[in-house]
């Protein structure tokens, strides 16, 4: 990533006012405290059921590393960390940031703590009861719609070990707080602008009807969820945000609800049977050789065991394909070599509020070894880091004139910067024998500079060589640029943290942790290594990136230097 993001002072110590300013800037409307009137508070009162009609299955394998850390009193969110005394709750004192508090209030950690044996379950129950005592009636920050829906889902998937533990009084207080939050979600989800809040709200309302209400209201809840599936799942099974990890989380939730419907003796709707296999096929499309996921858009690597568990629950092995036209991705696999190219435009509003300007970027891996990636993303790292990696410079692609390849426009409804474009993005594929060509381009720089970015990629039949060419082309119909002022460009190849790069005389050698070695070659002078960042494993890591810099002729046709830059990745024998 380039130094143009100096305004993002990520994960440094800040004042409370500075933290609040960052939160408002990068969370918009969804970050504002929830507000309810006195009458609405009265509507939230009431008791939960005397007994559950059903409990959800927890399909997520536990994260033992997090569970063990929590048992030791270590609470870590991204780069921020607090150490607690035995029995102390993380909200007992001021937390490091609003982002930290937001993640804690979602209770995604609860099932990992409960997986740590009897003492872990007791600790999770005690923390839940402490939360209920402090925040269970209402709290503006903790009761924002998305974290509230997330918290209810995480409680429900912990099942009776959490929800029915302890004395009658403890259980009653716990279930009453859950029912109160579910009533709040039911009242507010219809007015939500944030797609994630709408999706999570629809999911937990189906779970509410099955688990707490013995089927009452199930039809309306399923209708709401079907509408969200239609709005947020593309015909090829991809998520409208174009994020692989969003497919994973959404598919887990649909599989959980489908299983709950079956166990309740209720029919599984046809639309669930339609979407689950499609989403499973798209999840398989993005699964890398190490079992985890590609990190396009606001997606992290995700844990391989979670991906495997979800794929194993599909009714049949996922369908394999190499081109996802609706999601906008091309994939090539030869031997152990695997490349996925982003050749789609930004999703429509409001789904582009977290999209990234990574047109024609790619991720490259060799078996289980990741080689080329982007700066990645994680919901765990602080909000300014999440925003910084939306820029084109955070992706393995060409950047012209220091500009992003697509435009960021403020979405007035959410107050977030939505991504628009780029125009004219397209890709075609040519397969001849055992060889594959990808030819893609976009017009994101045409308005400013009159040039198209074209990227051509060729992969040999053995999968031991990837050859590429980036070119900047002035269309024939474009008027001649009289200024003739050359335009600076950079081509970046962000390397995964598991890759060690070594500069040589005629190549850059890339040592993968799997033991394989690749060489990066280019005819372009001045290739260099720079530090970059990588977020997709939940912390901010600092691997290296290969940078090719130069100056483009504004009237060039892209057939030769400086407007044609050729490069290759070659596996050593």
Coordinates of C-alpha atoms in Angstrom, one line a residue, residues 130-521:
X130 CA -23.2 -9.9 34.0
X131 CA -23.9 -8.4 30.5
X132 CA -27.7 -8.9 31.1
X133 CA -27.5 -7.1 34.5
X134 CA -25.6 -4.1 33.0
X135 CA -27.0 -3.8 29.4
X136 CA -30.0 -6.2 29.2
X137 CA -32.7 -3.5 29.5
X138 CA -31.3 -1.1 26.9
X139 CA -28.1 0.6 26.0
X140 CA -27.6 2.9 23.1
X141 CA -24.2 1.6 21.9
X142 CA -24.7 -2.1 22.6
X143 CA -28.2 -2.1 21.2
X144 CA -27.5 -0.9 17.7
X145 CA -29.3 -3.1 15.3
X146 CA -26.4 -5.1 13.7
X147 CA -24.5 -6.0 16.9
X148 CA -27.8 -6.8 18.6
X149 CA -28.8 -9.2 15.9
X150 CA -25.3 -10.7 15.9
X151 CA -25.4 -11.1 19.7
X152 CA -28.8 -12.8 19.7
X153 CA -27.6 -15.2 17.0
X154 CA -24.4 -16.0 18.9
X155 CA -26.4 -16.6 22.1
X156 CA -28.9 -18.9 20.3
X157 CA -26.2 -21.0 18.7
X158 CA -24.7 -21.7 22.1
X159 CA -27.9 -23.6 22.9
X160 CA -29.1 -24.9 26.3
X161 CA -25.6 -24.9 27.8
X162 CA -25.8 -21.1 27.9
X163 CA -29.5 -20.3 27.7
X164 CA -30.8 -22.8 30.2
X165 CA -27.9 -22.9 32.7
X166 CA -28.0 -21.9 36.3
X167 CA -30.9 -21.1 38.7
X168 CA -34.5 -20.4 37.6
X169 CA -33.9 -16.7 38.4
X170 CA -30.7 -16.6 36.3
X171 CA -32.3 -18.4 33.4
X172 CA -35.4 -16.2 33.5
X173 CA -33.3 -13.0 33.4
X174 CA -31.2 -14.3 30.5
X175 CA -34.2 -15.4 28.4
X176 CA -36.1 -12.2 29.2
X177 CA -33.2 -10.2 27.9
X178 CA -32.9 -12.3 24.8
X179 CA -36.7 -12.0 24.1
X180 CA -36.5 -8.2 24.7
X181 CA -33.7 -7.8 22.1
X182 CA -35.6 -9.9 19.6
X183 CA -38.7 -7.7 20.0
X184 CA -36.5 -4.7 19.4
X185 CA -35.1 -6.3 16.2
X186 CA -38.6 -7.0 15.0
X187 CA -39.6 -3.4 15.5
X188 CA -36.6 -1.8 13.9
X189 CA -35.3 -4.0 11.1
X190 CA -37.8 -2.8 8.6
X191 CA -36.4 0.7 8.6
X192 CA -32.7 -0.3 8.4
X193 CA -30.6 1.0 5.5
X194 CA -27.6 -1.2 6.3
X195 CA -27.8 -4.5 4.3
X196 CA -25.9 -6.5 7.0
X197 CA -28.3 -5.4 9.7
X198 CA -31.3 -6.3 7.4
X199 CA -29.8 -9.8 6.7
X200 CA -28.9 -10.6 10.3
X201 CA -32.2 -9.3 11.5
X202 CA -34.1 -11.5 9.1
X203 CA -32.0 -14.5 10.1
X204 CA -32.6 -14.1 13.9
X205 CA -36.3 -13.5 13.4
X206 CA -36.6 -17.0 11.8
X207 CA -34.6 -18.4 14.7
X208 CA -36.8 -16.6 17.1
X209 CA -40.0 -18.1 15.6
X210 CA -38.5 -21.6 15.7
X211 CA -36.8 -21.5 19.1
X212 CA -38.8 -19.2 21.4
X213 CA -42.2 -18.8 19.7
X214 CA -43.0 -22.5 18.8
X215 CA -43.5 -21.5 15.2
X216 CA -45.6 -18.4 15.7
X217 CA -44.7 -15.8 13.1
X218 CA -42.6 -18.2 11.1
X219 CA -44.2 -17.5 7.8
X220 CA -43.6 -13.8 7.9
X221 CA -40.1 -14.3 9.2
X222 CA -39.3 -16.7 6.3
X223 CA -40.8 -14.2 3.8
X224 CA -38.5 -11.5 5.1
X225 CA -35.5 -13.8 4.8
X226 CA -36.4 -14.8 1.3
X227 CA -36.6 -11.2 0.3
X228 CA -33.1 -10.6 1.7
X229 CA -31.8 -13.7 -0.2
X230 CA -33.2 -12.3 -3.4
X231 CA -31.6 -8.9 -2.8
X232 CA -28.3 -10.1 -1.5
X233 CA -27.5 -13.4 -3.2
X234 CA -26.5 -13.3 -6.9
X235 CA -27.8 -15.9 -9.4
X236 CA -24.4 -17.6 -9.5
X237 CA -24.4 -17.9 -5.7
X238 CA -22.1 -15.1 -4.9
X239 CA -22.9 -12.4 -2.4
X240 CA -23.8 -9.0 -3.8
X241 CA -20.9 -7.4 -1.9
X242 CA -18.6 -9.7 -4.0
X243 CA -17.0 -10.8 -0.7
X244 CA -16.1 -14.5 -0.3
X245 CA -16.4 -14.4 3.5
X246 CA -19.9 -13.0 3.3
X247 CA -20.9 -16.1 1.3
X248 CA -19.4 -18.2 4.1
X249 CA -21.2 -16.5 7.0
X250 CA -24.5 -16.2 5.1
X251 CA -24.4 -19.9 4.1
X252 CA -23.7 -21.0 7.7
X253 CA -26.8 -19.2 8.8
X254 CA -29.0 -20.6 6.1
X255 CA -27.7 -24.1 6.7
X256 CA -28.4 -23.7 10.4
X257 CA -32.0 -22.5 9.8
X258 CA -32.6 -25.3 7.3
X259 CA -31.5 -27.9 9.8
X260 CA -33.7 -26.3 12.5
X261 CA -36.7 -26.4 10.2
X262 CA -36.1 -30.1 9.6
X263 CA -35.7 -30.9 13.3
X264 CA -38.9 -29.0 14.0
X265 CA -40.8 -31.1 11.5
X266 CA -41.5 -28.1 9.2
X267 CA -41.0 -28.0 5.5
X268 CA -37.8 -26.4 4.2
X269 CA -38.8 -23.7 1.6
X270 CA -37.9 -24.3 -2.0
X271 CA -35.9 -21.1 -2.1
X272 CA -33.6 -22.4 0.7
X273 CA -33.0 -25.6 -1.3
X274 CA -32.2 -23.4 -4.3
X275 CA -29.8 -21.0 -2.7
X276 CA -27.7 -23.3 -0.5
X277 CA -26.2 -25.4 -3.3
X278 CA -25.5 -22.3 -5.4
X279 CA -23.8 -20.5 -2.5
X280 CA -21.9 -23.7 -1.7
X281 CA -20.6 -23.8 -5.3
X282 CA -19.4 -20.2 -5.1
X283 CA -17.8 -20.9 -1.7
X284 CA -15.8 -23.7 -3.4
X285 CA -14.9 -21.4 -6.2
X286 CA -13.1 -19.1 -3.6
X287 CA -11.5 -21.9 -1.5
X288 CA -7.7 -21.7 -1.8
X289 CA -5.2 -24.6 -1.6
X290 CA -4.7 -24.1 2.1
X291 CA -8.5 -24.6 2.7
X292 CA -9.3 -21.0 3.5
X293 CA -10.7 -18.3 1.2
X294 CA -9.6 -15.6 -1.1
X295 CA -9.7 -12.1 0.5
X296 CA -11.5 -10.0 -2.1
X297 CA -13.5 -7.0 -1.0
X298 CA -14.4 -7.0 2.7
X299 CA -13.4 -10.6 3.2
X300 CA -10.8 -12.2 5.4
X301 CA -9.1 -15.6 4.9
X302 CA -11.5 -17.3 7.3
X303 CA -10.5 -20.5 9.1
X304 CA -10.1 -23.6 6.9
X305 CA -11.9 -25.8 9.3
X306 CA -15.0 -23.5 9.1
X307 CA -14.9 -23.6 5.3
X308 CA -14.6 -27.4 5.3
X309 CA -17.4 -27.9 7.8
X310 CA -19.8 -25.8 5.6
X311 CA -18.8 -27.5 2.4
X312 CA -19.3 -30.9 4.1
X313 CA -22.9 -30.1 4.9
X314 CA -23.9 -29.5 1.3
X315 CA -26.4 -31.9 -0.1
X316 CA -23.9 -32.8 -2.9
X317 CA -20.3 -31.9 -3.7
X318 CA -20.1 -28.3 -4.9
X319 CA -20.3 -27.7 -8.7
X320 CA -17.0 -26.6 -10.1
X321 CA -16.6 -23.7 -12.6
X322 CA -14.0 -21.3 -13.7
X323 CA -16.0 -18.1 -14.5
X324 CA -18.6 -16.4 -12.2
X325 CA -20.2 -13.9 -14.6
X326 CA -22.6 -12.3 -12.1
X327 CA -20.0 -12.0 -9.3
X328 CA -17.3 -10.8 -11.8
X329 CA -14.4 -13.2 -11.2
X330 CA -12.3 -15.4 -13.5
X331 CA -10.3 -18.4 -12.2
X332 CA -7.5 -20.4 -13.7
X333 CA -6.1 -23.7 -12.2
X334 CA -3.2 -25.5 -13.7
X335 CA -1.1 -28.1 -11.8
X336 CA -0.9 -26.6 -8.4
X337 CA -1.1 -23.0 -9.7
X338 CA -4.3 -21.1 -9.0
X339 CA -5.2 -17.6 -10.0
X340 CA -8.5 -15.6 -9.3
X341 CA -8.9 -12.3 -11.2
X342 CA -11.3 -9.6 -10.1
X343 CA -13.1 -8.4 -13.2
X344 CA -16.4 -7.0 -11.9
X345 CA -17.7 -3.6 -11.1
X346 CA -18.7 -2.3 -7.7
X347 CA -22.1 -3.5 -6.4
X348 CA -25.0 -1.1 -6.4
X349 CA -25.9 1.0 -3.4
X350 CA -26.0 0.4 -0.5
X351 CA -24.0 -2.8 -1.0
X352 CA -20.9 -0.8 -2.2
X353 CA -20.4 0.9 1.1
X354 CA -17.5 -1.4 2.0
X355 CA -16.5 -2.5 -1.5
X356 CA -12.9 -2.0 -2.7
X357 CA -11.3 -0.4 -5.8
X358 CA -9.4 -3.4 -6.9
X359 CA -10.3 -3.7 -10.5
X360 CA -8.2 -6.3 -12.4
X361 CA -6.3 -7.3 -9.2
X362 CA -5.6 -11.0 -8.7
X363 CA -4.7 -13.5 -6.0
X364 CA -2.1 -16.2 -6.9
X365 CA -1.3 -19.4 -5.0
X366 CA 0.7 -22.6 -5.5
X367 CA -1.0 -25.5 -3.8
X368 CA -1.3 -24.5 -0.1
X369 CA 1.1 -21.6 -0.5
X370 CA -0.3 -18.1 -1.1
X371 CA 1.9 -15.9 -3.1
X372 CA 0.2 -12.8 -4.4
X373 CA -2.7 -11.3 -2.6
X374 CA -4.1 -7.9 -1.6
X375 CA -3.8 -6.0 1.7
X376 CA -6.8 -8.1 2.8
X377 CA -9.4 -7.2 5.3
X378 CA -10.6 -8.2 8.7
X379 CA -13.6 -7.1 10.8
X380 CA -11.3 -7.4 13.8
X381 CA -8.8 -4.6 12.9
X382 CA -9.7 -1.1 13.6
X383 CA -12.0 0.9 11.4
X384 CA -9.4 3.2 9.9
X385 CA -7.4 0.2 8.7
X386 CA -10.6 -1.3 7.2
X387 CA -11.1 2.0 5.2
X388 CA -7.5 2.3 4.1
X389 CA -7.4 -1.0 2.3
X390 CA -10.3 0.0 0.1
X391 CA -7.9 2.0 -2.1
X392 CA -6.5 0.7 -5.4
X393 CA -3.0 0.8 -4.0
X394 CA -4.0 -1.9 -1.6
X395 CA -4.5 -4.4 -4.4
X396 CA -2.3 -6.2 -6.9
X397 CA -3.0 -4.2 -9.9
X398 CA -2.0 -1.0 -11.8
X399 CA -2.5 2.5 -10.3
X400 CA -2.4 5.5 -12.7
X401 CA -1.6 9.0 -11.6
X402 CA -2.1 8.0 -7.9
X403 CA -5.8 7.7 -8.5
X404 CA -8.3 5.0 -7.5
X405 CA -9.6 2.9 -10.4
X406 CA -13.2 3.6 -9.2
X407 CA -14.9 6.5 -7.5
X408 CA -15.9 6.8 -3.9
X409 CA -19.1 8.7 -3.5
X410 CA -20.9 9.5 -0.2
X411 CA -24.1 7.5 0.3
X412 CA -26.4 10.0 1.9
X413 CA -28.5 7.3 3.6
X414 CA -25.6 5.7 5.4
X415 CA -23.0 8.5 5.4
X416 CA -20.4 6.0 4.1
X417 CA -18.3 6.3 1.0
X418 CA -19.8 3.9 -1.6
X419 CA -17.7 2.6 -4.5
X420 CA -18.9 3.4 -8.0
X421 CA -17.5 1.8 -11.2
X422 CA -15.1 1.4 -12.9
X423 CA -16.7 1.8 -16.3
X424 CA -16.0 -0.5 -19.1
X425 CA -14.7 -3.4 -17.1
X426 CA -14.8 -6.7 -19.0
X427 CA -12.8 -9.9 -19.4
X428 CA -12.7 -12.7 -21.9
X429 CA -11.1 -16.1 -21.7
X430 CA -9.4 -18.1 -24.4
X431 CA -8.5 -21.8 -23.9
X432 CA -6.4 -23.6 -26.5
X433 CA -5.2 -27.0 -25.7
X434 CA -3.7 -26.9 -22.2
X435 CA -3.0 -23.2 -22.3
X436 CA -5.3 -20.4 -21.0
X437 CA -5.3 -16.7 -21.7
X438 CA -7.3 -14.1 -19.7
X439 CA -7.7 -10.7 -21.4
X440 CA -9.4 -8.0 -19.3
X441 CA -9.6 -4.2 -19.2
X442 CA -11.4 -1.3 -17.6
X443 CA -11.9 2.4 -18.3
X444 CA -11.6 3.7 -14.8
X445 CA -8.8 6.1 -15.9
X446 CA -10.3 7.2 -19.2
X447 CA -12.1 10.3 -17.9
X448 CA -9.0 11.7 -16.2
X449 CA -6.2 10.5 -18.6
X450 CA -7.8 9.1 -21.7
X451 CA -6.3 5.7 -21.1
X452 CA -7.6 2.2 -20.7
X453 CA -5.9 -0.3 -18.4
X454 CA -5.6 -3.7 -20.1
X455 CA -4.3 -6.8 -18.3
X456 CA -3.4 -10.0 -20.2
X457 CA -2.4 -13.1 -18.3
X458 CA -1.2 -16.4 -19.8
X459 CA -0.7 -19.6 -17.8
X460 CA 1.3 -22.6 -19.2
X461 CA -0.2 -26.0 -19.4
X462 CA 2.1 -27.3 -16.6
X463 CA 1.2 -24.5 -14.2
X464 CA 4.8 -23.6 -13.6
X465 CA 4.8 -20.2 -15.3
X466 CA 2.4 -17.2 -15.3
X467 CA 3.1 -14.5 -17.8
X468 CA 1.4 -11.1 -17.6
X469 CA 1.3 -7.8 -19.4
X470 CA -0.2 -4.6 -18.2
X471 CA -0.8 -1.9 -20.9
X472 CA -2.2 1.6 -21.0
X473 CA -4.1 2.2 -24.2
X474 CA -5.5 5.4 -25.7
X475 CA -8.6 4.4 -27.7
X476 CA -8.6 5.3 -31.4
X477 CA -11.7 7.3 -30.9
X478 CA -10.1 9.3 -28.1
X479 CA -8.9 12.8 -29.2
X480 CA -5.1 13.3 -29.2
X481 CA -3.6 14.7 -26.0
X482 CA -1.8 17.9 -26.9
X483 CA -0.1 18.3 -23.6
X484 CA 1.9 15.1 -24.0
X485 CA 2.7 15.1 -20.3
X486 CA 3.7 11.7 -19.1
X487 CA 1.6 10.2 -16.3
X488 CA 3.2 8.2 -13.4
X489 CA 2.0 4.7 -12.7
X490 CA 2.7 1.9 -10.4
X491 CA 2.0 -1.8 -10.6
X492 CA 1.9 -3.5 -7.3
X493 CA 2.1 -7.2 -6.4
X494 CA 1.3 -7.6 -2.7
X495 CA 3.0 -10.7 -1.3
X496 CA 1.4 -12.9 1.4
X497 CA 3.1 -12.8 4.9
X498 CA 4.2 -16.4 4.4
X499 CA 6.4 -15.4 1.4
X500 CA 10.0 -14.3 1.9
X501 CA 11.3 -12.1 -1.0
X502 CA 15.0 -11.7 -2.0
X503 CA 16.1 -9.3 -4.6
X504 CA 18.5 -10.7 -7.2
X505 CA 20.3 -9.3 -10.2
X506 CA 17.9 -10.6 -12.8
X507 CA 14.9 -11.7 -10.7
X508 CA 13.2 -11.5 -7.3
X509 CA 13.1 -14.9 -5.6
X510 CA 10.0 -15.7 -3.6
X511 CA 10.4 -18.4 -0.9
X512 CA 7.1 -19.9 0.1
X513 CA 6.6 -21.6 3.5
X514 CA 5.6 -24.8 1.6
X515 CA 9.2 -25.0 0.4
X516 CA 8.6 -24.0 -3.2
X517 CA 10.5 -21.1 -4.8
X518 CA 9.2 -18.8 -7.5
X519 CA 11.1 -16.1 -9.5
X520 CA 9.5 -12.8 -10.4
X521 CA 11.0 -11.5 -13.7

